[in-house]
Coordinates of C-alpha atoms in Angstrom, one line a residue:
X21 CA 109.6 119.1 75.7
X22 CA 110.1 118.8 79.4
X23 CA 107.0 119.6 81.5
X24 CA 106.6 119.7 85.3
X25 CA 103.1 120.3 86.6
X26 CA 102.6 120.9 90.3
X27 CA 99.3 120.4 92.2
X28 CA 98.0 120.2 95.7
X29 CA 98.4 123.8 96.9
X30 CA 95.7 125.1 99.1
X31 CA 94.8 127.4 102.0
X32 CA 95.0 125.7 105.4
X33 CA 95.3 126.7 109.0
X34 CA 98.6 126.4 111.0
X35 CA 99.2 123.0 112.3
X36 CA 97.5 121.4 109.3
X37 CA 98.9 119.2 106.5
X38 CA 99.1 119.3 102.7
X39 CA 100.5 117.0 100.1
X40 CA 102.0 118.5 97.0
X41 CA 102.5 116.5 93.8
X42 CA 104.5 117.1 90.7
X43 CA 104.0 115.2 87.5
X44 CA 106.9 115.1 85.0
X45 CA 106.7 114.4 81.3
X46 CA 108.8 114.8 78.2
X47 CA 112.0 113.2 79.4
X48 CA 113.4 110.1 80.9
X49 CA 112.4 110.6 84.6
X50 CA 115.0 108.1 85.8
X51 CA 117.9 110.2 84.4
X52 CA 117.0 113.2 86.5
X53 CA 116.9 114.2 90.1
X54 CA 114.1 116.5 91.4
X55 CA 113.3 118.8 94.2
X56 CA 110.9 121.3 95.7
X57 CA 111.5 125.0 96.1
X58 CA 109.4 127.9 97.3
X59 CA 109.2 131.6 97.1
X60 CA 107.4 133.7 99.6
X61 CA 106.2 137.2 98.7
X62 CA 109.1 139.7 98.8
X63 CA 111.6 137.0 99.3
X64 CA 114.1 135.0 97.2
X65 CA 113.3 131.5 96.1
X66 CA 114.8 128.9 98.5
X67 CA 115.2 125.2 98.4
X68 CA 112.9 123.0 100.5
X69 CA 113.7 119.4 99.7
X70 CA 115.4 117.3 97.0
X71 CA 116.0 113.7 96.0
X72 CA 119.3 113.3 94.2
X73 CA 119.9 110.8 91.4
X74 CA 121.2 108.1 93.9
X75 CA 118.1 108.6 96.1
X76 CA 119.8 110.7 98.7
X77 CA 117.4 113.3 100.2
X78 CA 118.2 116.7 101.6
X79 CA 116.1 119.3 103.4
X80 CA 116.3 122.9 104.5
X81 CA 116.6 123.2 108.2
X82 CA 113.3 125.2 108.3
X83 CA 111.3 122.2 107.1
X84 CA 113.3 119.2 108.4
X85 CA 111.2 116.9 110.5
X86 CA 108.0 118.4 109.1
X87 CA 108.2 117.8 105.4
X88 CA 108.9 114.6 103.5
X89 CA 109.9 114.3 99.9
X90 CA 109.2 111.1 97.9
X91 CA 109.0 110.0 94.3
X92 CA 107.1 107.3 92.4
X93 CA 109.3 106.5 89.4
X94 CA 106.5 104.3 87.8
X95 CA 104.2 107.3 87.8
X96 CA 106.8 110.0 87.1
X97 CA 105.5 111.8 90.2
X98 CA 107.3 113.7 92.9
X99 CA 105.5 114.4 96.2
X100 CA 106.0 116.6 99.2
X101 CA 104.2 115.7 102.4
X102 CA 104.0 118.8 104.6
X103 CA 102.9 118.4 108.2
X104 CA 102.6 120.8 111.1
X105 CA 102.4 123.8 108.7
X106 CA 103.4 127.2 109.9
X107 CA 102.4 130.7 108.6
X108 CA 106.0 131.1 107.4
X109 CA 105.5 128.2 105.1
X110 CA 103.2 130.4 103.0
X111 CA 104.7 130.6 99.5
X112 CA 104.5 129.5 95.9
X113 CA 105.9 126.0 95.7
X114 CA 107.8 124.9 92.6
X115 CA 109.0 121.5 91.4
X116 CA 112.2 121.4 89.5
X117 CA 114.4 118.8 87.8
X118 CA 118.1 118.5 86.9
X119 CA 120.3 116.1 85.0
X120 CA 123.3 116.6 87.3
X121 CA 122.6 117.1 91.0
X122 CA 119.8 118.0 93.3
X123 CA 120.8 119.1 96.8
X124 CA 119.4 121.5 99.3
X125 CA 121.7 123.0 101.9
X126 CA 120.5 123.5 105.5
X127 CA 120.2 127.2 104.8
X128 CA 117.8 126.6 101.9
X129 CA 120.5 127.4 99.3
X130 CA 120.5 125.1 96.3
X131 CA 122.4 124.2 93.1
X132 CA 121.0 125.3 89.7
X133 CA 118.2 123.3 88.3
X134 CA 117.5 122.7 84.6
X135 CA 113.7 122.6 84.5
X136 CA 111.0 124.3 86.5
X137 CA 107.2 124.0 86.9
X138 CA 104.9 127.0 87.2
X139 CA 104.2 126.5 90.9
X140 CA 101.3 125.8 93.2
X141 CA 100.3 128.2 96.0
X142 CA 100.3 127.3 99.6
X143 CA 98.8 129.7 102.1
X144 CA 98.9 129.0 105.9
X145 CA 96.8 131.1 108.2
X146 CA 97.4 131.5 111.9

């Protein structure tokens, strides 16, 4: 059974940094691409960053230059380094995996993902 477990969410002040992690189990990590998504209260879920199967990364414009996605295949771990955090980054952050394609459009739109974690909460205070 595929499982994705996120960690690292916390409450920090604007301008601070956080590093989120997602540990995957139950499938061959190397056959899937992965990404980070978020959902703020009262808003639709949006894509944040993704790493496609060929290693290509993509980011929403809202986080480009501030967030960095990376993966450690040996540890089946996906990470999201978030710097210069802003109050509008407050959201539940989700890790997701897909067997086909992982791409985040500049608007934050994204293609369907097969598997989702339960999320980790990030709260940024001004």
